[in-house]
PDB file of C-alpha atoms in Angstrom:
ATOM      1  CA  ARG A   1     114.481 130.449  10.944  1.00 55.00           C
ATOM      2  CA  ALA A   2     113.941 132.232  13.959  1.00 51.00           C
ATOM      3  CA  GLU A   3     110.070 131.059  14.038  1.00 54.00           C
ATOM      4  CA  ARG A   4     111.780 127.540  13.960  1.00 54.00           C
ATOM      5  CA  GLU A   5     113.846 127.859  16.868  1.00 54.00           C
ATOM      6  CA  GLY A   6     111.643 129.733  18.353  1.00 54.00           C
ATOM      7  CA  ALA A   7     108.747 126.839  18.397  1.00 53.00           C
ATOM      8  CA  GLY A   8     111.769 123.842  18.893  1.00 56.00           C
ATOM      9  CA  ARG A   9     112.509 126.144  21.793  1.00 58.00           C
ATOM     10  CA  SER A  10     109.193 125.710  22.742  1.00 63.00           C
ATOM     11  CA  GLY A  11     108.016 122.482  21.814  1.00 61.00           C
ATOM     12  CA  GLU A  12     111.660 121.794  24.459  1.00 66.00           C
ATOM     13  CA  GLU A  13     109.922 123.899  27.244  1.00 64.00           C
ATOM     14  CA  GLU A  14     106.578 121.972  27.077  1.00 64.00           C
ATOM     15  CA  ARG A  15     108.887 118.055  26.876  1.00 63.00           C
ATOM     16  CA  ARG A  16     110.746 118.908  30.123  1.00 63.00           C
ATOM     17  CA  ALA A  17     107.505 120.769  31.397  1.00 57.00           C
ATOM     18  CA  ALA A  18     106.160 116.855  31.100  1.00 57.00           C
ATOM     19  CA  GLU A  19     108.499 115.577  31.894  1.00 57.00           C
ATOM     20  CA  ARG A  20     108.551 117.086  35.460  1.00 61.00           C
ATOM     21  CA  GLY A  21     105.090 117.489  35.928  1.00 67.00           C
ATOM     22  CA  PRO A  22     104.973 113.421  37.563  1.00 69.00           C
ATOM     23  CA  GLU A  23     108.437 114.196  39.495  1.00 69.00           C
ATOM     24  CA  THR A  24     106.371 117.444  40.541  1.00 73.00           C
ATOM     25  CA  ARG A  25     103.218 115.907  42.274  1.00 71.00           C
ATOM     26  CA  ALA A  26     105.910 112.755  43.648  1.00 74.00           C
ATOM     27  CA  ARG A  27     107.086 115.423  45.531  1.00 76.00           C
ATOM     28  CA  ARG A  28     104.427 117.407  46.355  1.00 76.00           C
ATOM     29  CA  SER A  29     102.440 114.174  48.043  1.00 73.00           C
ATOM     30  CA  ALA A  30     105.782 112.861  49.653  1.00 79.00           C
ATOM     31  CA  ASP A  31     106.122 116.670  51.054  1.00 77.00           C
ATOM     32  CA  ARG A  32     102.239 116.446  52.665  1.00 77.00           C
ATOM     33  CA  LEU A  33     102.834 112.988  54.168  1.00 78.00           C
ATOM     34  CA  ALA A  34     105.656 114.614  55.951  1.00 87.00           C
ATOM     35  CA  ARG A  35     104.052 117.643  57.026  1.00 86.00           C
ATOM     36  CA  ARG A  36     101.274 115.196  58.000  1.00 86.00           C
ATOM     37  CA  ARG A  37     103.029 112.657  60.433  1.00 89.00           C
ATOM     38  CA  ALA A  38     105.395 115.247  61.723  1.00 90.00           C
ATOM     39  CA  LEU A  39     102.044 117.277  62.865  1.00 89.00           C
ATOM     40  CA  ALA A  40     100.651 113.839  64.042  1.00 90.00           C
ATOM     41  CA  GLU A  41     103.783 113.557  66.943  1.00 93.00           C
ATOM     42  CA  ARG A  42     103.486 117.299  67.737  1.00 93.00           C
ATOM     43  CA  ALA A  43     102.549 118.003  71.674  1.00 92.00           C
ATOM     44  CA  PHE A  44      99.237 119.274  71.649  1.00 91.00           C
ATOM     45  CA  GLN A  45     100.498 121.170  74.241  1.00 89.00           C
ATOM     46  CA  GLU A  46     102.901 122.275  71.763  1.00 91.00           C
ATOM     47  CA  MET A  47     100.502 123.456  69.393  1.00 91.00           C
ATOM     48  CA  ASP A  48     100.022 126.653  68.354  1.00 90.00           C
ATOM     49  CA  PRO A  49      96.371 127.748  66.780  1.00 90.00           C
ATOM     50  CA  ARG A  50      97.354 127.284  62.423  1.00 91.00           C
ATOM     51  CA  GLU A  51      99.154 123.935  63.387  1.00 91.00           C
ATOM     52  CA  ILE A  52      95.749 122.717  65.615  1.00 89.00           C
ATOM     53  CA  GLU A  53      93.219 123.353  62.960  1.00 89.00           C
ATOM     54  CA  ALA A  54      95.353 121.848  60.162  1.00 90.00           C
ATOM     55  CA  ALA A  55      95.310 118.969  63.086  1.00 86.00           C
ATOM     56  CA  ARG A  56      91.506 118.927  62.397  1.00 85.00           C
ATOM     57  CA  GLU A  57      91.938 118.129  58.594  1.00 84.00           C
ATOM     58  CA  LEU A  58      94.065 115.408  59.439  1.00 84.00           C
ATOM     59  CA  VAL A  59      91.603 114.346  62.710  1.00 82.00           C
ATOM     60  CA  ARG A  60      88.726 113.928  60.105  1.00 80.00           C
ATOM     61  CA  ASP A  61      91.311 111.713  58.479  1.00 79.00           C
ATOM     62  CA  LEU A  62      92.704 109.008  60.930  1.00 76.00           C
ATOM     63  CA  GLY A  63      88.355 108.727  61.781  1.00 70.00           C
ATOM     64  CA  ARG A  64      87.583 108.069  59.098  1.00 74.00           C
ATOM     65  CA  ARG A  65      90.976 104.975  58.976  1.00 72.00           C
ATOM     66  CA  HIS A  66      89.505 104.082  62.428  1.00 65.00           C
ATOM     67  CA  ARG A  67      85.271 103.686  61.655  1.00 65.00           C
ATOM     68  CA  ALA A  68      87.243 101.226  58.308  1.00 65.00           C
ATOM     69  CA  ARG A  69      89.782  99.294  60.962  1.00 66.00           C
ATOM     70  CA  ARG A  70      87.086  99.127  63.583  1.00 63.00           C
ATOM     71  CA  ALA A  71      84.264  98.059  60.635  1.00 59.00           C
ATOM     72  CA  ARG A  72      86.678  95.228  59.974  1.00 66.00           C
ATOM     73  CA  ARG A  73      86.733  93.962  63.587  1.00 61.00           C
ATOM     74  CA  LEU A  74      83.175  93.375  63.418  1.00 56.00           C
ATOM     75  CA  ARG A  75      82.635  91.351  60.159  1.00 59.00           C
ATOM     76  CA  ARG A  76      85.116  89.235  61.974  1.00 58.00           C
ATOM     77  CA  ALA A  77      84.447  88.681  65.377  1.00 54.00           C
ATOM     78  CA  HIS A  78      80.480  88.030  63.372  1.00 52.00           C
ATOM     79  CA  ARG A  79      82.263  85.056  61.318  1.00 54.00           C
ATOM     80  CA  GLY A  80      83.635  84.103  64.418  1.00 55.00           C
ATOM     81  CA  ARG A  81      86.796  81.957  64.326  1.00 59.00           C
ATOM     82  CA  LEU A  82      87.677  78.924  63.114  1.00 61.00           C
ATOM     83  CA  ASP A  83      87.243  76.090  66.431  1.00 57.00           C
ATOM     84  CA  LEU A  84      89.598  73.315  65.168  1.00 64.00           C
ATOM     85  CA  ARG A  85      88.236  71.095  67.734  1.00 64.00           C
ATOM     86  CA  ARG A  86      85.005  70.728  66.334  1.00 66.00           C
ATOM     87  CA  THR A  87      86.329  70.719  63.600  1.00 59.00           C
ATOM     88  CA  PHE A  88      88.028  68.070  63.755  1.00 58.00           C
ATOM     89  CA  ARG A  89      84.959  65.802  65.431  1.00 67.00           C
ATOM     90  CA  ARG A  90      82.837  67.110  63.210  1.00 63.00           C
ATOM     91  CA  ALA A  91      85.276  65.031  60.470  1.00 61.00           C
ATOM     92  CA  MET A  92      86.455  61.968  62.014  1.00 61.00           C
ATOM     93  CA  SER A  93      82.541  61.169  61.533  1.00 63.00           C
ATOM     94  CA  ARG A  94      82.672  61.587  58.511  1.00 63.00           C
ATOM     95  CA  GLY A  95      86.325  59.384  57.650  1.00 60.00           C
ATOM     96  CA  GLY A  96      88.452  61.992  58.850  1.00 57.00           C
ATOM     97  CA  VAL A  97      87.862  64.533  56.232  1.00 55.00           C
ATOM     98  CA  PRO A  98      87.078  67.452  57.033  1.00 53.00           C
ATOM     99  CA  LEU A  99      84.354  68.265  54.450  1.00 51.00           C
ATOM    100  CA  GLU A 100      82.710  71.159  57.510  1.00 58.00           C
ATOM    101  CA  LEU A 101      85.007  74.073  58.596  1.00 53.00           C
ATOM    102  CA  LEU A 102      83.033  75.164  61.628  1.00 52.00           C
ATOM    103  CA  GLN A 103      83.845  78.244  63.670  1.00 60.00           C
ATOM    104  CA  ARG A 104      83.162  79.738  67.509  1.00 58.00           C
ATOM    105  CA  LYS A 105      80.320  81.515  68.375  1.00 58.00           C
ATOM    106  CA  PRO A 106      80.610  85.624  68.169  1.00 53.00           C
ATOM    107  CA  ARG A 107      80.688  87.126  71.152  1.00 53.00           C
ATOM    108  CA  PRO A 108      77.524  89.020  71.469  1.00 50.00           C
ATOM    109  CA  GLY A 109      75.986  92.404  71.238  1.00 62.00           C
ATOM    110  CA  LYS A 110      77.668  95.375  72.498  1.00 81.00           C
ATOM    111  CA  SER A 111      79.361  97.849  74.129  1.00 90.00           C
ATOM    112  CA  ASP A 112      78.521 101.358  76.085  1.00 94.00           C
ATOM    113  CA  LEU A 113      80.798 103.643  75.962  1.00 95.00           C
ATOM    114  CA  VAL A 114      81.047 106.767  78.739  1.00 97.00           C
ATOM    115  CA  ALA A 115      83.890 109.168  77.790  1.00 97.00           C
ATOM    116  CA  LEU A 116      84.687 111.593  80.161  1.00 98.00           C
ATOM    117  CA  VAL A 117      87.170 114.391  78.927  1.00 97.00           C
ATOM    118  CA  ASP A 118      88.613 117.411  80.515  1.00 97.00           C
ATOM    119  CA  LEU A 119      88.189 120.137  78.998  1.00 96.00           C
ATOM    120  CA  SER A 120      90.449 122.765  81.135  1.00 94.00           C
ATOM    121  CA  HIS A 121      92.965 124.677  79.061  1.00 91.00           C
ATOM    122  CA  SER A 122      96.011 122.240  79.756  1.00 89.00           C
ATOM    123  CA  ALA A 123      93.763 119.252  78.163  1.00 94.00           C
ATOM    124  CA  ALA A 124      90.967 121.100  75.487  1.00 93.00           C
ATOM    125  CA  ALA A 125      93.373 120.529  72.382  1.00 93.00           C
ATOM    126  CA  ALA A 126      93.433 116.306  73.577  1.00 94.00           C
ATOM    127  CA  ALA A 127      89.684 116.610  74.650  1.00 95.00           C
ATOM    128  CA  GLU A 128      88.601 117.944  71.137  1.00 94.00           C
ATOM    129  CA  PHE A 129      90.848 115.798  68.686  1.00 93.00           C
ATOM    130  CA  LEU A 130      89.549 112.718  70.900  1.00 93.00           C
ATOM    131  CA  LEU A 131      85.442 113.718  70.337  1.00 93.00           C
ATOM    132  CA  ALA A 132      85.896 113.866  67.018  1.00 91.00           C
ATOM    133  CA  LEU A 133      87.657 110.740  66.370  1.00 88.00           C
ATOM    134  CA  LEU A 134      84.877 108.227  68.266  1.00 88.00           C
ATOM    135  CA  ALA A 135      82.102 110.837  66.714  1.00 85.00           C
ATOM    136  CA  PRO A 136      83.040 108.002  62.760  1.00 80.00           C
ATOM    137  CA  SER A 137      82.403 105.430  65.419  1.00 79.00           C
ATOM    138  CA  ARG A 138      79.679 106.102  67.567  1.00 82.00           C
ATOM    139  CA  ALA A 139      77.743 103.404  65.479  1.00 81.00           C
ATOM    140  CA  PHE A 140      80.338 100.284  67.371  1.00 82.00           C
ATOM    141  CA  PHE A 141      78.665 101.465  70.308  1.00 89.00           C
ATOM    142  CA  ARG A 142      76.039 100.299  71.769  1.00 91.00           C
ATOM    143  CA  ARG A 143      75.074 103.777  73.568  1.00 93.00           C
ATOM    144  CA  VAL A 144      77.850 106.766  74.116  1.00 94.00           C
ATOM    145  CA  LEU A 145      77.257 108.844  77.139  1.00 96.00           C
ATOM    146  CA  LEU A 146      79.794 111.964  76.366  1.00 97.00           C
ATOM    147  CA  LEU A 147      80.965 114.111  79.060  1.00 97.00           C
ATOM    148  CA  ALA A 148      83.026 116.839  80.292  1.00 97.00           C
ATOM    149  CA  TYR A 149      84.430 118.341  83.428  1.00 97.00           C
ATOM    150  CA  VAL A 150      87.091 120.757  84.374  1.00 97.00           C
ATOM    151  CA  ASP A 151      85.171 121.586  87.876  1.00 96.00           C
ATOM    152  CA  ASP A 152      81.956 119.808  87.653  1.00 97.00           C
ATOM    153  CA  VAL A 153      80.898 117.565  84.781  1.00 97.00           C
ATOM    154  CA  VAL A 154      78.292 118.211  81.714  1.00 97.00           C
ATOM    155  CA  GLU A 155      76.890 116.324  79.236  1.00 97.00           C
ATOM    156  CA  VAL A 156      78.284 117.453  75.339  1.00 97.00           C
ATOM    157  CA  SER A 157      78.427 116.505  71.933  1.00 95.00           C
ATOM    158  CA  TYR A 158      80.194 116.904  69.068  1.00 92.00           C
ATOM    159  CA  GLU A 159      79.288 118.538  66.428  1.00 91.00           C
ATOM    160  CA  ASN A 160      80.004 120.406  63.064  1.00 86.00           C
ATOM    161  CA  GLY A 161      84.112 120.362  64.310  1.00 84.00           C
ATOM    162  CA  HIS A 162      83.787 122.225  67.711  1.00 88.00           C
ATOM    163  CA  VAL A 163      83.179 120.329  71.766  1.00 93.00           C
ATOM    164  CA  VAL A 164      78.901 122.372  72.179  1.00 95.00           C
ATOM    165  CA  PRO A 165      78.765 121.800  76.323  1.00 95.00           C
ATOM    166  CA  HIS A 166      74.581 120.909  76.844  1.00 96.00           C
ATOM    167  CA  ALA A 167      74.352 122.889  80.132  1.00 96.00           C
ATOM    168  CA  ALA A 168      77.068 125.806  81.385  1.00 96.00           C
ATOM    169  CA  LEU A 169      80.984 124.387  82.686  1.00 95.00           C
ATOM    170  CA  ASP A 170      83.761 127.199  83.850  1.00 96.00           C
ATOM    171  CA  LEU A 171      86.375 126.515  81.819  1.00 94.00           C
ATOM    172  CA  ALA A 172      88.589 129.058  83.861  1.00 93.00           C
ATOM    173  CA  ALA A 173      87.420 127.263  87.416  1.00 95.00           C
ATOM    174  CA  ARG A 174      90.767 124.885  88.889  1.00 94.00           C
ATOM    175  CA  SER A 175      90.212 120.872  88.076  1.00 94.00           C
ATOM    176  CA  ASP A 176      88.579 119.210  90.990  1.00 96.00           C
ATOM    177  CA  PHE A 177      88.100 115.634  89.619  1.00 96.00           C
ATOM    178  CA  GLY A 178      87.430 114.131  93.454  1.00 97.00           C
ATOM    179  CA  ARG A 179      83.773 116.612  92.962  1.00 97.00           C
ATOM    180  CA  VAL A 180      84.198 115.563  89.328  1.00 97.00           C
ATOM    181  CA  LEU A 181      83.489 112.118  90.399  1.00 98.00           C
ATOM    182  CA  ARG A 182      81.227 112.893  93.307  1.00 98.00           C
ATOM    183  CA  ALA A 183      78.429 114.487  90.480  1.00 98.00           C
ATOM    184  CA  LEU A 184      79.697 112.103  87.875  1.00 98.00           C
ATOM    185  CA  LEU A 185      77.639 108.980  90.251  1.00 97.00           C
ATOM    186  CA  GLU A 186      75.427 111.075  91.475  1.00 97.00           C
ATOM    187  CA  ARG A 187      73.930 111.995  88.119  1.00 97.00           C
ATOM    188  CA  TYR A 188      74.948 109.061  85.715  1.00 97.00           C
ATOM    189  CA  GLU A 189      75.412 105.593  88.189  1.00 96.00           C
ATOM    190  CA  SER A 190      72.865 103.918  85.622  1.00 96.00           C
ATOM    191  CA  ALA A 191      74.958 104.410  82.562  1.00 96.00           C
ATOM    192  CA  LEU A 192      77.884 102.919  84.185  1.00 97.00           C
ATOM    193  CA  THR A 193      76.647  99.430  83.820  1.00 96.00           C
ATOM    194  CA  ARG A 194      78.897  95.644  83.637  1.00 96.00           C
ATOM    195  CA  ASP A 195      78.355  96.441  78.986  1.00 95.00           C
ATOM    196  CA  THR A 196      80.177  99.727  79.844  1.00 96.00           C
ATOM    197  CA  VAL A 197      83.440 101.158  78.622  1.00 95.00           C
ATOM    198  CA  PHE A 198      84.874 104.173  80.813  1.00 97.00           C
ATOM    199  CA  LEU A 199      87.085 106.288  79.119  1.00 97.00           C
ATOM    200  CA  VAL A 200      88.648 109.237  80.511  1.00 98.00           C
ATOM    201  CA  LEU A 201      91.374 111.850  79.358  1.00 97.00           C
ATOM    202  CA  GLY A 202      92.998 114.198  81.182  1.00 96.00           C
ATOM    203  CA  ASP A 203      95.872 114.814  83.424  1.00 95.00           C
ATOM    204  CA  ALA A 204      94.701 114.310  86.533  1.00 96.00           C
ATOM    205  CA  ARG A 205      96.440 117.345  88.008  1.00 95.00           C
ATOM    206  CA  ASN A 206      93.987 117.954  90.988  1.00 93.00           C
ATOM    207  CA  ASN A 207      94.920 121.818  91.920  1.00 93.00           C
ATOM    208  CA  ARG A 208      95.713 119.658  95.213  1.00 93.00           C
ATOM    209  CA  ARG A 209      92.208 118.907  96.091  1.00 95.00           C
ATOM    210  CA  PRO A 210      90.523 115.108  97.693  1.00 96.00           C
ATOM    211  CA  PRO A 211      91.341 112.689  94.414  1.00 96.00           C
ATOM    212  CA  ARG A 212      88.387 110.365  95.890  1.00 97.00           C
ATOM    213  CA  ALA A 213      90.007 107.732  94.100  1.00 97.00           C
ATOM    214  CA  ASP A 214      87.748 105.752  95.690  1.00 97.00           C
ATOM    215  CA  LEU A 215      84.669 106.909  93.853  1.00 98.00           C
ATOM    216  CA  LEU A 216      86.904 105.691  90.667  1.00 98.00           C
ATOM    217  CA  ASP A 217      88.030 102.413  91.895  1.00 98.00           C
ATOM    218  CA  ARG A 218      83.768 102.366  92.833  1.00 97.00           C
ATOM    219  CA  ILE A 219      83.318 103.021  89.389  1.00 98.00           C
ATOM    220  CA  GLY A 220      85.300 100.652  87.928  1.00 97.00           C
ATOM    221  CA  ARG A 221      83.676  97.786  90.332  1.00 97.00           C
ATOM    222  CA  ARG A 222      80.463  98.157  88.543  1.00 97.00           C
ATOM    223  CA  VAL A 223      81.318  98.771  84.940  1.00 97.00           C
ATOM    224  CA  ARG A 224      83.147  96.206  82.026  1.00 95.00           C
ATOM    225  CA  THR A 225      86.507  98.066  81.973  1.00 96.00           C
ATOM    226  CA  VAL A 226      88.201 101.520  83.234  1.00 97.00           C
ATOM    227  CA  VAL A 227      90.880 103.253  80.362  1.00 97.00           C
ATOM    228  CA  TRP A 228      92.306 106.287  81.525  1.00 97.00           C
ATOM    229  CA  LEU A 229      93.855 107.756  78.604  1.00 97.00           C
ATOM    230  CA  ASN A 230      96.675 111.049  79.571  1.00 97.00           C
ATOM    231  CA  PRO A 231      97.765 114.158  77.227  1.00 96.00           C
ATOM    232  CA  GLU A 232     100.617 114.960  79.137  1.00 95.00           C
ATOM    233  CA  PRO A 233     104.489 114.009  78.299  1.00 94.00           C
ATOM    234  CA  ARG A 234     105.133 111.093  79.779  1.00 94.00           C
ATOM    235  CA  ALA A 235     108.071 112.505  81.641  1.00 95.00           C
ATOM    236  CA  ARG A 236     105.325 114.544  83.192  1.00 95.00           C
ATOM    237  CA  TRP A 237     103.478 112.495  84.500  1.00 96.00           C
ATOM    238  CA  ASN A 238     103.276 112.419  88.231  1.00 96.00           C
ATOM    239  CA  THR A 239     105.430 115.468  88.674  1.00 96.00           C
ATOM    240  CA  GLY A 240     103.507 119.239  91.238  1.00 95.00           C
ATOM    241  CA  ASP A 241     100.067 119.036  91.244  1.00 94.00           C
ATOM    242  CA  SER A 242      99.210 115.551  89.406  1.00 96.00           C
ATOM    243  CA  VAL A 243      98.065 112.177  91.735  1.00 96.00           C
ATOM    244  CA  LEU A 244      97.717 110.180  88.669  1.00 97.00           C
ATOM    245  CA  ALA A 245      99.244 106.858  90.588  1.00 97.00           C
ATOM    246  CA  THR A 246      96.504 107.612  92.781  1.00 97.00           C
ATOM    247  CA  TYR A 247      94.133 107.039  90.207  1.00 98.00           C
ATOM    248  CA  GLU A 248      96.059 104.042  88.212  1.00 97.00           C
ATOM    249  CA  LYS A 249      96.137 101.599  90.483  1.00 95.00           C
ATOM    250  CA  HIS A 250      92.073 101.771  90.027  1.00 97.00           C
ATOM    251  CA  VAL A 251      92.170 101.520  86.164  1.00 97.00           C
ATOM    252  CA  ALA A 252      92.861  98.621  83.619  1.00 96.00           C
ATOM    253  CA  ALA A 253      94.889 100.774  80.911  1.00 96.00           C
ATOM    254  CA  LEU A 254      96.755 103.734  81.763  1.00 96.00           C
ATOM    255  CA  LEU A 255      98.509 105.324  78.217  1.00 96.00           C
ATOM    256  CA  GLY A 256     100.287 108.080  76.408  1.00 96.00           C
ATOM    257  CA  ALA A 257      97.567 110.654  74.555  1.00 95.00           C
ATOM    258  CA  GLN A 258     100.265 113.436  73.449  1.00 95.00           C
ATOM    259  CA  ASN A 259      99.914 113.670  70.006  1.00 94.00           C
ATOM    260  CA  LEU A 260      97.371 112.120  67.384  1.00 92.00           C
ATOM    261  CA  ARG A 261      99.893 109.079  67.322  1.00 92.00           C
ATOM    262  CA  GLU A 262      99.335 107.947  70.816  1.00 93.00           C
ATOM    263  CA  LEU A 263      95.966 109.241  70.757  1.00 91.00           C
ATOM    264  CA  ALA A 264      94.364 107.240  67.282  1.00 89.00           C
ATOM    265  CA  ALA A 265      97.281 104.699  68.690  1.00 89.00           C
ATOM    266  CA  ALA A 266      95.202 104.248  72.301  1.00 89.00           C
ATOM    267  CA  LEU A 267      91.071 104.625  70.967  1.00 85.00           C
ATOM    268  CA  ASP A 268      93.228 100.705  68.273  1.00 81.00           C
ATOM    269  CA  HIS A 269      93.050  99.460  72.429  1.00 76.00           C
ATOM    270  CA  LEU A 270      89.007 100.418  72.498  1.00 71.00           C
TER     271      LEU A 270
END
């Protein structure tokens, strides 16, 4: 009898455990989704080292999603959009029956991308995550040039989850974006063409040095468009030594990028 009672209890526990299994998995999945959403809303400047490491995993997933969205848009662009006017004209020539749907010709070619990111301490995390999100999408641009700056500008690459400068860059230097713009034009002006999307990520804090907005205006006149992403909270824009308003006059779009959600949305804007 004791054995039967023990077997009955064991069977009941197994049955309850089996019933809890799907509920437990669903709860864990919901908890994981909530953590990822909270992390995506966490400001870069407030992240601790543990959160930055967790964000790297989330960025890999966001990068794959961004690539998939771009691929879908590219397929639609290759097909072209329905041209109602041509379709109706063709139908009228055939007795009014639309036997053939005609489409507009897709826009030719790919854009070039020049990305210039701030690697100073205040923007380093945002810069790393931006380059990580861009990495899976390189194939959608004809040419990609990645540049980083503090008080000078150097080429960089994103390799194995890390930003790799191709030349010496003093990360402890005082930011000087005016000097960076001058060096950019001296060394990389040939990469700035009418097919170029010029993407800047930085907080525009210039340590009260000459901002040289005239040089950004010169770049804007050479390229297809200029987009600026600011990783600071909006409440801090144009405070202290920020000269963002000076640069804003010369960009086509100024977008917030203080967390992963905003950063991914800004890339979709491109």
